[in-house]
Amino acid sequence: MEAHRESPELALDEAAAASVLGDDDLLREILLRLGLPTALVCAAAVSRRWLRCASDPAFLRRFRARNSPRLLGVYVRIPDEQRLRFVPLARGPELAAVVRRGSFDLGEGAGSVWDCRNGRLLADVDGRNVVYSPLHPGRGTDILPEPPIPAEAYTLLFYFSDFLFYENRDDSVSCASVTVMCTERQAWVHLSDLQAGVWGEGRYSGTIDIPVQGSLRVCEHHALLANRKLYMMCLPHHIIGFDLPSMSSFCIELPDKVQYEYLESIGLSCAEGSGFFLIHLKGFQISVWLHMTDRSSIGTWKLIDTICLQQVFSHFVELTWDSLPHVIRVAAVGENAEFVLLRIQHKLFYMHISSRAVEEVYEASPAHGSLYGVYPFTMPWPPTFPALNGGADHDQ
């Protein structure tokens, strides 16, 4: 039999493909458009060179800036049920497969979520603080020791404690115990990091004067830890902030005509770089603001978007708008203000900010009470890449 001969056209196509895939700059541009960390990991398994390109820290920063962590689902808390319920919201077969491989049932007694980041979830379970890894059930759970609340906190006007995950510069995740302490006119923070299962020595921030026109409100579970800064929503017209490396304090005035009227009228969201997003709900309008932080931490506000809810919800004919202004709530906000979860009575709606796409994702039984507590669960970052297999891996 005569040996198969490649046609000149096929040889040219192969040469063209080799010239493209052999160019690291072009390869990175192709990998950048894969969209999902899971696809990036699969591509990295092709060869050593692809792995080097995909796992390069500079490339990973570009990938995350372009592709926000995808939403896998939400945990919802219903007062009459003694557990948190996971509602899968993965879009597409790849994300659905990720959810199927995980274990999201937290069991009985899980009442609320302190924080959720990078595939880890810290929940209050029968008074204990438990860390879960739903995407890696084989890792089991960790029970945190009691938080180190300073003795003086019990003598003050009020205080509250919170647990927050934060990302280190190497993309690893740590946990901090934060206690906010307040007098009538001042506030400050005590912070302790979890180190090898033990709370480290606490640090105190500087005190910050509360603006005269403001009165502190308890804002438990309404804090944002982003880019090594802690932002607290607890004043009608201001955000109290603390810079963690220096433990200095600062106060940010809210944008014009924006007011923290009630707990679920405002949501905060991490932003790439040094800023954060603020989602403000007033009546039927949502405003999206970006706060660009400068060296003084005060920064400036920029209005990014405004959304009329009556327009984007027009296809939900069962909604009676005359009664809705009093029952629409901002339940949660995604990173980079990519999406917002809105609670309307017993229903939960997902709205993608830029596309205005809206869908109903959950409805609680009226007999169980209103939805109370909504906690998004997203894909972790950074991805875990395959280990090099000695000399067996192909260089190309």
mmCIF file of C-alpha atoms in Angstrom:
data_model
loop_
_atom_site.group_PDB
_atom_site.id
_atom_site.type_symbol
_atom_site.label_atom_id
_atom_site.label_comp_id
_atom_site.label_asym_id
_atom_site.label_seq_id
_atom_site.Cartn_x
_atom_site.Cartn_y
_atom_site.Cartn_z
ATOM 1 C CA MET A 1 0.000 0.000 0.000
ATOM 2 C CA GLU A 2 1.303 3.406 -0.904
ATOM 3 C CA ALA A 3 2.207 5.567 2.089
ATOM 4 C CA HIS A 4 -0.156 8.393 2.877
ATOM 5 C CA ARG A 5 1.085 11.735 1.607
ATOM 6 C CA GLU A 6 0.146 14.983 3.191
ATOM 7 C CA SER A 7 -1.203 17.550 0.800
ATOM 8 C CA PRO A 8 0.669 20.856 0.468
ATOM 9 C CA GLU A 9 -2.406 22.657 1.840
ATOM 10 C CA LEU A 10 -2.418 20.486 4.982
ATOM 11 C CA ALA A 11 1.283 21.047 5.512
ATOM 12 C CA LEU A 12 0.784 24.796 5.248
ATOM 13 C CA ASP A 13 -2.083 24.666 7.745
ATOM 14 C CA GLU A 14 0.033 22.720 10.216
ATOM 15 C CA ALA A 15 2.910 25.143 9.805
ATOM 16 C CA ALA A 16 0.591 28.091 10.392
ATOM 17 C CA ALA A 17 -0.864 26.478 13.503
ATOM 18 C CA ALA A 18 2.611 25.709 14.833
ATOM 19 C CA SER A 19 3.719 29.300 14.279
ATOM 20 C CA VAL A 20 0.703 30.580 16.233
ATOM 21 C CA LEU A 21 0.819 28.070 19.082
ATOM 22 C CA GLY A 22 4.586 28.422 19.305
ATOM 23 C CA ASP A 23 4.250 32.122 20.076
ATOM 24 C CA ASP A 24 3.880 32.581 23.853
ATOM 25 C CA ASP A 25 2.251 35.989 23.495
ATOM 26 C CA LEU A 26 -0.406 34.635 21.140
ATOM 27 C CA LEU A 27 -0.887 31.558 23.322
ATOM 28 C CA ARG A 28 -1.553 33.739 26.357
ATOM 29 C CA GLU A 29 -4.134 35.745 24.409
ATOM 30 C CA ILE A 30 -5.895 32.504 23.449
ATOM 31 C CA LEU A 31 -5.807 31.168 27.031
ATOM 32 C CA LEU A 32 -7.115 34.497 28.294
ATOM 33 C CA ARG A 33 -10.357 33.901 26.392
ATOM 34 C CA LEU A 34 -11.113 30.470 27.811
ATOM 35 C CA GLY A 35 -13.288 32.110 30.443
ATOM 36 C CA LEU A 36 -13.313 29.399 33.121
ATOM 37 C CA PRO A 37 -10.514 28.374 35.521
ATOM 38 C CA THR A 38 -11.421 24.720 34.865
ATOM 39 C CA ALA A 39 -10.739 25.200 31.128
ATOM 40 C CA LEU A 40 -7.448 26.912 31.988
ATOM 41 C CA VAL A 41 -6.372 23.897 34.054
ATOM 42 C CA CYS A 42 -7.217 21.526 31.171
ATOM 43 C CA ALA A 43 -5.187 23.658 28.772
ATOM 44 C CA ALA A 44 -2.245 23.683 31.185
ATOM 45 C CA ALA A 45 -2.116 19.883 31.021
ATOM 46 C CA VAL A 46 -1.182 19.962 27.317
ATOM 47 C CA SER A 47 2.522 20.617 27.840
ATOM 48 C CA ARG A 48 5.119 22.195 30.090
ATOM 49 C CA ARG A 49 5.114 25.379 28.026
ATOM 50 C CA TRP A 50 1.335 25.725 28.217
ATOM 51 C CA LEU A 51 1.513 25.130 31.971
ATOM 52 C CA ARG A 52 4.170 27.840 32.353
ATOM 53 C CA CYS A 53 2.054 30.313 30.398
ATOM 54 C CA ALA A 54 -1.198 29.468 32.200
ATOM 55 C CA SER A 55 0.266 29.550 35.717
ATOM 56 C CA ASP A 56 2.361 32.690 35.290
ATOM 57 C CA PRO A 57 1.296 35.153 38.045
ATOM 58 C CA ALA A 58 1.136 38.121 35.674
ATOM 59 C CA PHE A 59 -1.095 36.155 33.291
ATOM 60 C CA LEU A 60 -3.338 34.979 36.150
ATOM 61 C CA ARG A 61 -3.883 38.603 37.223
ATOM 62 C CA ARG A 62 -5.004 39.443 33.669
ATOM 63 C CA PHE A 63 -7.234 36.348 33.536
ATOM 64 C CA ARG A 64 -9.017 37.231 36.774
ATOM 65 C CA ALA A 65 -9.467 40.864 35.762
ATOM 66 C CA ARG A 66 -11.154 39.700 32.553
ATOM 67 C CA ASN A 67 -13.054 36.716 34.003
ATOM 68 C CA SER A 68 -14.712 37.257 37.379
ATOM 69 C CA PRO A 69 -15.252 34.120 39.497
ATOM 70 C CA ARG A 70 -18.421 32.403 38.250
ATOM 71 C CA LEU A 71 -21.427 31.957 40.496
ATOM 72 C CA LEU A 72 -22.077 28.304 41.378
ATOM 73 C CA GLY A 73 -25.073 28.849 43.632
ATOM 74 C CA VAL A 74 -26.362 30.543 46.759
ATOM 75 C CA TYR A 75 -27.044 29.479 50.308
ATOM 76 C CA VAL A 76 -30.388 30.764 51.599
ATOM 77 C CA ARG A 77 -31.524 30.955 55.179
ATOM 78 C CA ILE A 78 -35.179 30.621 56.099
ATOM 79 C CA PRO A 79 -36.110 31.464 59.725
ATOM 80 C CA ASP A 80 -38.405 28.498 60.317
ATOM 81 C CA GLU A 81 -35.859 25.974 58.991
ATOM 82 C CA GLN A 82 -32.905 24.974 61.145
ATOM 83 C CA ARG A 83 -30.493 24.719 58.242
ATOM 84 C CA LEU A 84 -29.087 26.549 55.234
ATOM 85 C CA ARG A 85 -30.318 25.438 51.837
ATOM 86 C CA PHE A 86 -28.030 25.455 48.789
ATOM 87 C CA VAL A 87 -29.586 26.559 45.501
ATOM 88 C CA PRO A 88 -27.396 25.612 42.480
ATOM 89 C CA LEU A 89 -27.136 28.350 39.849
ATOM 90 C CA ALA A 90 -24.271 27.051 37.697
ATOM 91 C CA ARG A 91 -24.602 27.974 34.027
ATOM 92 C CA GLY A 92 -23.242 25.619 31.391
ATOM 93 C CA PRO A 93 -22.141 21.972 31.527
ATOM 94 C CA GLU A 94 -18.647 22.651 32.903
ATOM 95 C CA LEU A 95 -19.876 24.596 35.930
ATOM 96 C CA ALA A 96 -22.737 22.148 36.497
ATOM 97 C CA ALA A 97 -20.164 19.327 36.608
ATOM 98 C CA VAL A 98 -18.195 21.247 39.264
ATOM 99 C CA VAL A 99 -21.322 21.482 41.427
ATOM 100 C CA ARG A 100 -22.150 17.778 40.981
ATOM 101 C CA ARG A 101 -18.709 16.778 42.249
ATOM 102 C CA GLY A 102 -19.100 18.868 45.410
ATOM 103 C CA SER A 103 -21.039 18.402 48.631
ATOM 104 C CA PHE A 104 -23.010 21.486 49.634
ATOM 105 C CA ASP A 105 -25.234 20.161 52.420
ATOM 106 C CA LEU A 106 -24.037 21.713 55.691
ATOM 107 C CA GLY A 107 -26.340 19.561 57.799
ATOM 108 C CA GLU A 108 -28.667 20.503 60.634
ATOM 109 C CA GLY A 109 -27.956 23.518 62.802
ATOM 110 C CA ALA A 110 -26.235 25.703 60.187
ATOM 111 C CA GLY A 111 -27.952 29.014 60.832
ATOM 112 C CA SER A 112 -25.941 31.689 59.050
ATOM 113 C CA VAL A 113 -22.774 32.308 57.045
ATOM 114 C CA TRP A 114 -20.077 34.619 58.346
ATOM 115 C CA ASP A 115 -18.160 34.751 55.080
ATOM 116 C CA CYS A 116 -17.585 32.809 51.883
ATOM 117 C CA ARG A 117 -14.543 33.183 49.674
ATOM 118 C CA ASN A 118 -12.349 31.120 47.378
ATOM 119 C CA GLY A 119 -14.312 27.917 47.831
ATOM 120 C CA ARG A 120 -14.354 28.145 51.622
ATOM 121 C CA LEU A 121 -17.394 28.875 53.728
ATOM 122 C CA LEU A 122 -17.471 29.872 57.401
ATOM 123 C CA ALA A 123 -20.822 29.146 59.038
ATOM 124 C CA ASP A 124 -22.378 29.346 62.475
ATOM 125 C CA VAL A 125 -23.475 25.797 63.329
ATOM 126 C CA ASP A 126 -25.200 25.455 66.698
ATOM 127 C CA GLY A 127 -23.011 28.218 68.128
ATOM 128 C CA ARG A 128 -19.772 26.813 66.703
ATOM 129 C CA ASN A 129 -17.815 28.476 63.908
ATOM 130 C CA VAL A 130 -17.160 25.832 61.257
ATOM 131 C CA VAL A 131 -15.136 26.113 58.030
ATOM 132 C CA TYR A 132 -16.354 24.017 55.071
ATOM 133 C CA SER A 133 -14.837 23.291 51.654
ATOM 134 C CA PRO A 134 -17.927 22.237 49.634
ATOM 135 C CA LEU A 135 -15.950 21.670 46.422
ATOM 136 C CA HIS A 136 -13.501 19.388 48.260
ATOM 137 C CA PRO A 137 -15.589 17.387 50.760
ATOM 138 C CA GLY A 138 -12.640 15.080 51.427
ATOM 139 C CA ARG A 139 -10.941 17.882 53.332
ATOM 140 C CA GLY A 140 -13.575 17.670 56.051
ATOM 141 C CA THR A 141 -14.377 20.630 58.310
ATOM 142 C CA ASP A 142 -12.453 22.802 60.764
ATOM 143 C CA ILE A 143 -13.944 24.212 63.959
ATOM 144 C CA LEU A 144 -12.502 27.597 64.883
ATOM 145 C CA PRO A 145 -11.710 28.491 68.486
ATOM 146 C CA GLU A 146 -13.792 31.150 70.211
ATOM 147 C CA PRO A 147 -12.986 34.650 68.946
ATOM 148 C CA PRO A 148 -10.754 36.847 71.138
ATOM 149 C CA ILE A 149 -13.188 39.608 72.148
ATOM 150 C CA PRO A 150 -11.397 42.321 74.194
ATOM 151 C CA ALA A 151 -12.599 42.699 77.773
ATOM 152 C CA GLU A 152 -13.342 46.415 77.350
ATOM 153 C CA ALA A 153 -15.900 45.620 74.636
ATOM 154 C CA TYR A 154 -18.383 44.486 77.297
ATOM 155 C CA THR A 155 -18.318 47.927 78.966
ATOM 156 C CA LEU A 156 -19.062 49.989 75.828
ATOM 157 C CA LEU A 157 -22.236 51.366 74.269
ATOM 158 C CA PHE A 158 -22.199 48.450 71.864
ATOM 159 C CA TYR A 159 -19.844 46.156 69.981
ATOM 160 C CA PHE A 160 -20.114 43.295 67.539
ATOM 161 C CA SER A 161 -17.785 40.622 66.204
ATOM 162 C CA ASP A 162 -17.433 39.236 62.720
ATOM 163 C CA PHE A 163 -15.300 36.695 60.903
ATOM 164 C CA LEU A 164 -13.911 37.527 57.479
ATOM 165 C CA PHE A 165 -11.756 35.713 54.965
ATOM 166 C CA TYR A 166 -9.116 37.728 53.159
ATOM 167 C CA GLU A 167 -6.689 36.984 50.359
ATOM 168 C CA ASN A 168 -2.945 37.258 50.905
ATOM 169 C CA ARG A 169 -0.578 38.568 48.271
ATOM 170 C CA ASP A 170 0.179 34.974 47.195
ATOM 171 C CA ASP A 171 -3.593 34.355 46.671
ATOM 172 C CA SER A 172 -3.849 32.110 49.736
ATOM 173 C CA VAL A 173 -6.810 32.703 52.072
ATOM 174 C CA SER A 174 -6.591 33.632 55.755
ATOM 175 C CA CYS A 175 -9.240 34.261 58.379
ATOM 176 C CA ALA A 176 -9.562 37.252 60.695
ATOM 177 C CA SER A 177 -11.692 37.890 63.770
ATOM 178 C CA VAL A 178 -12.891 41.493 63.788
ATOM 179 C CA THR A 179 -14.474 43.234 66.778
ATOM 180 C CA VAL A 180 -15.882 46.713 66.201
ATOM 181 C CA MET A 181 -16.231 48.745 69.394
ATOM 182 C CA CYS A 182 -18.198 51.973 69.674
ATOM 183 C CA THR A 183 -18.964 54.817 72.000
ATOM 184 C CA GLU A 184 -21.476 57.526 71.150
ATOM 185 C CA ARG A 185 -18.942 59.487 69.136
ATOM 186 C CA GLN A 186 -16.003 57.160 68.378
ATOM 187 C CA ALA A 187 -15.320 53.733 66.897
ATOM 188 C CA TRP A 188 -12.297 51.478 66.625
ATOM 189 C CA VAL A 189 -11.440 47.892 65.715
ATOM 190 C CA HIS A 190 -9.680 44.964 67.340
ATOM 191 C CA LEU A 191 -8.372 42.413 64.831
ATOM 192 C CA SER A 192 -6.759 39.010 65.256
ATOM 193 C CA ASP A 193 -5.523 36.608 62.564
ATOM 194 C CA LEU A 194 -5.951 32.840 62.718
ATOM 195 C CA GLN A 195 -2.514 31.201 62.723
ATOM 196 C CA ALA A 196 -2.208 27.402 62.734
ATOM 197 C CA GLY A 197 -5.612 27.047 64.376
ATOM 198 C CA VAL A 198 -4.909 29.623 67.112
ATOM 199 C CA TRP A 199 -5.894 33.292 67.206
ATOM 200 C CA GLY A 200 -2.807 35.470 67.079
ATOM 201 C CA GLU A 201 -2.092 38.497 69.227
ATOM 202 C CA GLY A 202 -4.728 41.147 68.657
ATOM 203 C CA ARG A 203 -4.111 44.531 67.075
ATOM 204 C CA TYR A 204 -6.017 47.756 67.676
ATOM 205 C CA SER A 205 -6.791 50.364 65.064
ATOM 206 C CA GLY A 206 -6.728 54.071 65.721
ATOM 207 C CA THR A 207 -10.012 55.590 66.844
ATOM 208 C CA ILE A 208 -12.207 57.433 64.379
ATOM 209 C CA ASP A 209 -14.601 60.226 65.218
ATOM 210 C CA ILE A 210 -18.180 59.619 64.171
ATOM 211 C CA PRO A 211 -19.598 62.490 62.079
ATOM 212 C CA VAL A 212 -21.972 64.694 64.066
ATOM 213 C CA GLN A 213 -24.901 64.075 61.697
ATOM 214 C CA GLY A 214 -24.505 60.311 61.995
ATOM 215 C CA SER A 215 -25.588 57.773 64.548
ATOM 216 C CA LEU A 216 -24.016 54.333 64.633
ATOM 217 C CA ARG A 217 -26.130 51.342 63.670
ATOM 218 C CA VAL A 218 -25.309 47.735 64.375
ATOM 219 C CA CYS A 219 -24.046 46.407 61.045
ATOM 220 C CA GLU A 220 -23.222 42.775 61.754
ATOM 221 C CA HIS A 221 -22.606 40.803 58.546
ATOM 222 C CA HIS A 222 -22.477 44.101 56.637
ATOM 223 C CA ALA A 223 -18.737 44.584 56.241
ATOM 224 C CA LEU A 224 -16.385 44.224 53.280
ATOM 225 C CA LEU A 225 -12.748 43.207 53.525
ATOM 226 C CA ALA A 226 -11.085 44.087 50.205
ATOM 227 C CA ASN A 227 -7.508 44.835 49.212
ATOM 228 C CA ARG A 228 -6.380 44.805 52.847
ATOM 229 C CA LYS A 229 -8.966 47.375 53.877
ATOM 230 C CA LEU A 230 -12.062 46.864 56.035
ATOM 231 C CA TYR A 231 -15.180 48.856 55.118
ATOM 232 C CA MET A 232 -18.119 49.026 57.551
ATOM 233 C CA MET A 233 -21.637 50.181 56.641
ATOM 234 C CA CYS A 234 -22.921 51.595 59.926
ATOM 235 C CA LEU A 235 -23.693 55.284 59.341
ATOM 236 C CA PRO A 236 -26.432 56.993 57.311
ATOM 237 C CA HIS A 237 -24.027 59.055 55.168
ATOM 238 C CA HIS A 238 -20.565 57.569 55.713
ATOM 239 C CA ILE A 239 -18.527 54.351 55.519
ATOM 240 C CA ILE A 240 -16.061 53.722 58.322
ATOM 241 C CA GLY A 241 -12.831 52.158 57.093
ATOM 242 C CA PHE A 242 -9.685 50.624 58.534
ATOM 243 C CA ASP A 243 -6.416 49.950 56.736
ATOM 244 C CA LEU A 244 -5.216 46.584 58.052
ATOM 245 C CA PRO A 245 -1.441 46.820 57.425
ATOM 246 C CA SER A 246 -1.168 50.159 59.233
ATOM 247 C CA MET A 247 -4.338 49.778 61.391
ATOM 248 C CA SER A 248 -5.155 53.399 60.588
ATOM 249 C CA SER A 249 -8.794 54.516 60.341
ATOM 250 C CA PHE A 250 -10.651 56.686 57.851
ATOM 251 C CA CYS A 251 -14.161 57.829 56.982
ATOM 252 C CA ILE A 252 -15.656 57.931 53.462
ATOM 253 C CA GLU A 253 -18.658 60.128 52.734
ATOM 254 C CA LEU A 254 -21.298 58.400 50.610
ATOM 255 C CA PRO A 255 -22.090 59.828 47.154
ATOM 256 C CA ASP A 256 -24.613 62.625 46.801
ATOM 257 C CA LYS A 257 -28.216 61.481 47.389
ATOM 258 C CA VAL A 258 -27.047 58.061 48.624
ATOM 259 C CA GLN A 259 -28.104 57.152 52.142
ATOM 260 C CA TYR A 260 -27.867 53.992 54.226
ATOM 261 C CA GLU A 261 -31.535 53.881 55.200
ATOM 262 C CA TYR A 262 -31.860 50.230 56.195
ATOM 263 C CA LEU A 263 -29.740 47.093 56.141
ATOM 264 C CA GLU A 264 -30.612 45.847 52.667
ATOM 265 C CA SER A 265 -30.673 49.164 50.814
ATOM 266 C CA ILE A 266 -26.909 49.048 50.144
ATOM 267 C CA GLY A 267 -24.480 46.308 49.122
ATOM 268 C CA LEU A 268 -20.686 46.420 48.925
ATOM 269 C CA SER A 269 -18.529 44.486 46.471
ATOM 270 C CA CYS A 270 -14.813 43.911 45.887
ATOM 271 C CA ALA A 271 -13.245 45.541 42.836
ATOM 272 C CA GLU A 272 -10.058 44.632 41.021
ATOM 273 C CA GLY A 273 -7.242 46.898 42.093
ATOM 274 C CA SER A 274 -7.631 49.215 45.045
ATOM 275 C CA GLY A 275 -11.308 50.184 45.024
ATOM 276 C CA PHE A 276 -14.737 48.772 45.798
ATOM 277 C CA PHE A 277 -18.285 48.945 44.407
ATOM 278 C CA LEU A 278 -21.404 50.189 46.140
ATOM 279 C CA ILE A 279 -24.892 49.131 45.033
ATOM 280 C CA HIS A 280 -27.627 51.504 46.221
ATOM 281 C CA LEU A 281 -31.340 50.730 46.026
ATOM 282 C CA LYS A 282 -33.875 53.537 46.298
ATOM 283 C CA GLY A 283 -37.437 52.951 45.209
ATOM 284 C CA PHE A 284 -37.309 51.263 41.804
ATOM 285 C CA GLN A 285 -33.794 52.430 40.911
ATOM 286 C CA ILE A 286 -30.421 50.795 41.491
ATOM 287 C CA SER A 287 -27.262 52.886 41.258
ATOM 288 C CA VAL A 288 -23.832 51.306 40.829
ATOM 289 C CA TRP A 289 -20.929 53.353 42.193
ATOM 290 C CA LEU A 290 -17.190 52.672 42.063
ATOM 291 C CA HIS A 291 -14.982 54.085 44.792
ATOM 292 C CA MET A 292 -11.429 54.606 43.570
ATOM 293 C CA THR A 293 -9.092 54.562 46.557
ATOM 294 C CA ASP A 294 -6.030 56.794 46.659
ATOM 295 C CA ARG A 295 -3.134 56.804 49.098
ATOM 296 C CA SER A 296 -5.196 58.625 51.704
ATOM 297 C CA SER A 297 -7.892 55.877 51.497
ATOM 298 C CA ILE A 298 -10.528 58.597 50.971
ATOM 299 C CA GLY A 299 -10.590 58.438 47.177
ATOM 300 C CA THR A 300 -13.391 59.500 44.850
ATOM 301 C CA TRP A 301 -16.763 58.157 43.711
ATOM 302 C CA LYS A 302 -17.746 57.444 40.099
ATOM 303 C CA LEU A 303 -21.281 56.587 38.989
ATOM 304 C CA ILE A 304 -20.972 53.478 36.791
ATOM 305 C CA ASP A 305 -24.587 52.584 36.031
ATOM 306 C CA THR A 306 -28.229 53.229 36.908
ATOM 307 C CA ILE A 307 -30.946 50.607 36.450
ATOM 308 C CA CYS A 308 -34.723 51.043 36.423
ATOM 309 C CA LEU A 309 -36.161 47.876 37.958
ATOM 310 C CA GLN A 310 -39.593 48.405 36.392
ATOM 311 C CA GLN A 311 -37.967 48.058 32.959
ATOM 312 C CA VAL A 312 -35.757 45.041 33.604
ATOM 313 C CA PHE A 313 -38.540 43.218 35.487
ATOM 314 C CA SER A 314 -41.228 44.046 32.901
ATOM 315 C CA HIS A 315 -41.637 40.393 31.838
ATOM 316 C CA PHE A 316 -42.598 39.369 35.392
ATOM 317 C CA VAL A 317 -46.249 40.262 35.016
ATOM 318 C CA GLU A 318 -47.194 38.836 38.421
ATOM 319 C CA LEU A 319 -45.296 41.589 40.277
ATOM 320 C CA THR A 320 -47.504 44.382 41.630
ATOM 321 C CA TRP A 321 -45.316 47.478 41.508
ATOM 322 C CA ASP A 322 -47.552 49.632 43.706
ATOM 323 C CA SER A 323 -46.561 47.598 46.767
ATOM 324 C CA LEU A 324 -42.992 46.680 45.819
ATOM 325 C CA PRO A 325 -40.917 49.706 46.941
ATOM 326 C CA HIS A 326 -41.309 48.561 50.538
ATOM 327 C CA VAL A 327 -40.328 44.926 49.956
ATOM 328 C CA ILE A 328 -37.449 45.021 47.418
ATOM 329 C CA ARG A 329 -34.140 44.305 49.135
ATOM 330 C CA VAL A 330 -30.500 43.957 48.069
ATOM 331 C CA ALA A 331 -29.755 40.440 49.296
ATOM 332 C CA ALA A 332 -26.179 40.098 47.975
ATOM 333 C CA VAL A 333 -23.756 41.513 45.408
ATOM 334 C CA GLY A 334 -21.196 39.630 43.301
ATOM 335 C CA GLU A 335 -17.528 40.544 42.973
ATOM 336 C CA ASN A 336 -16.809 43.476 40.666
ATOM 337 C CA ALA A 337 -20.550 44.249 40.882
ATOM 338 C CA GLU A 338 -21.128 41.643 38.176
ATOM 339 C CA PHE A 339 -24.531 40.677 39.544
ATOM 340 C CA VAL A 340 -26.969 41.524 42.305
ATOM 341 C CA LEU A 341 -29.399 39.216 44.098
ATOM 342 C CA LEU A 342 -32.679 40.917 44.926
ATOM 343 C CA ARG A 343 -35.159 39.653 47.494
ATOM 344 C CA ILE A 344 -38.782 40.466 46.758
ATOM 345 C CA GLN A 345 -41.026 39.039 49.450
ATOM 346 C CA HIS A 346 -40.609 35.239 49.276
ATOM 347 C CA LYS A 347 -38.754 35.248 45.955
ATOM 348 C CA LEU A 348 -35.083 35.634 45.069
ATOM 349 C CA PHE A 349 -34.047 37.142 41.726
ATOM 350 C CA TYR A 350 -30.668 37.142 39.995
ATOM 351 C CA MET A 351 -29.835 40.199 37.887
ATOM 352 C CA HIS A 352 -26.710 40.502 35.742
ATOM 353 C CA ILE A 353 -25.727 44.153 35.945
ATOM 354 C CA SER A 354 -24.291 44.841 32.480
ATOM 355 C CA SER A 355 -26.713 42.730 30.408
ATOM 356 C CA ARG A 356 -29.798 43.495 32.558
ATOM 357 C CA ALA A 357 -30.738 39.788 32.350
ATOM 358 C CA VAL A 358 -33.072 38.846 35.222
ATOM 359 C CA GLU A 359 -34.376 35.480 36.359
ATOM 360 C CA GLU A 360 -36.171 34.106 39.365
ATOM 361 C CA VAL A 361 -33.889 31.597 41.068
ATOM 362 C CA TYR A 362 -35.706 30.616 44.254
ATOM 363 C CA GLU A 363 -39.090 30.904 45.960
ATOM 364 C CA ALA A 364 -39.590 30.071 49.604
ATOM 365 C CA SER A 365 -42.839 28.723 50.957
ATOM 366 C CA PRO A 366 -44.798 31.544 52.654
ATOM 367 C CA ALA A 367 -45.436 29.152 55.515
ATOM 368 C CA HIS A 368 -41.690 29.116 56.317
ATOM 369 C CA GLY A 369 -41.361 32.898 56.575
ATOM 370 C CA SER A 370 -39.438 35.391 54.448
ATOM 371 C CA LEU A 371 -35.959 34.745 53.091
ATOM 372 C CA TYR A 372 -33.403 35.897 55.598
ATOM 373 C CA GLY A 373 -29.769 35.621 54.622
ATOM 374 C CA VAL A 374 -28.508 34.997 51.080
ATOM 375 C CA TYR A 375 -24.879 34.003 50.572
ATOM 376 C CA PRO A 376 -23.357 33.592 47.058
ATOM 377 C CA PHE A 377 -20.891 30.761 46.449
ATOM 378 C CA THR A 378 -18.476 31.266 43.541
ATOM 379 C CA MET A 379 -15.649 29.387 41.847
ATOM 380 C CA PRO A 380 -12.416 29.497 43.873
ATOM 381 C CA TRP A 381 -9.313 31.325 42.767
ATOM 382 C CA PRO A 382 -6.531 30.700 41.848
ATOM 383 C CA PRO A 383 -6.978 27.359 40.060
ATOM 384 C CA THR A 384 -4.944 24.339 41.126
ATOM 385 C CA PHE A 385 -2.694 23.327 38.257
ATOM 386 C CA PRO A 386 -1.398 19.779 37.586
ATOM 387 C CA ALA A 387 2.049 18.895 38.889
ATOM 388 C CA LEU A 388 4.807 18.436 36.357
ATOM 389 C CA ASN A 389 5.458 14.761 35.686
ATOM 390 C CA GLY A 390 9.223 14.769 35.585
ATOM 391 C CA GLY A 391 10.670 14.148 32.156
ATOM 392 C CA ALA A 392 7.466 12.542 30.867
ATOM 393 C CA ASP A 393 5.840 15.910 30.097
ATOM 394 C CA HIS A 394 6.313 17.286 26.616
ATOM 395 C CA ASP A 395 8.249 20.534 26.399
ATOM 396 C CA GLN A 396 6.029 21.692 23.552
#
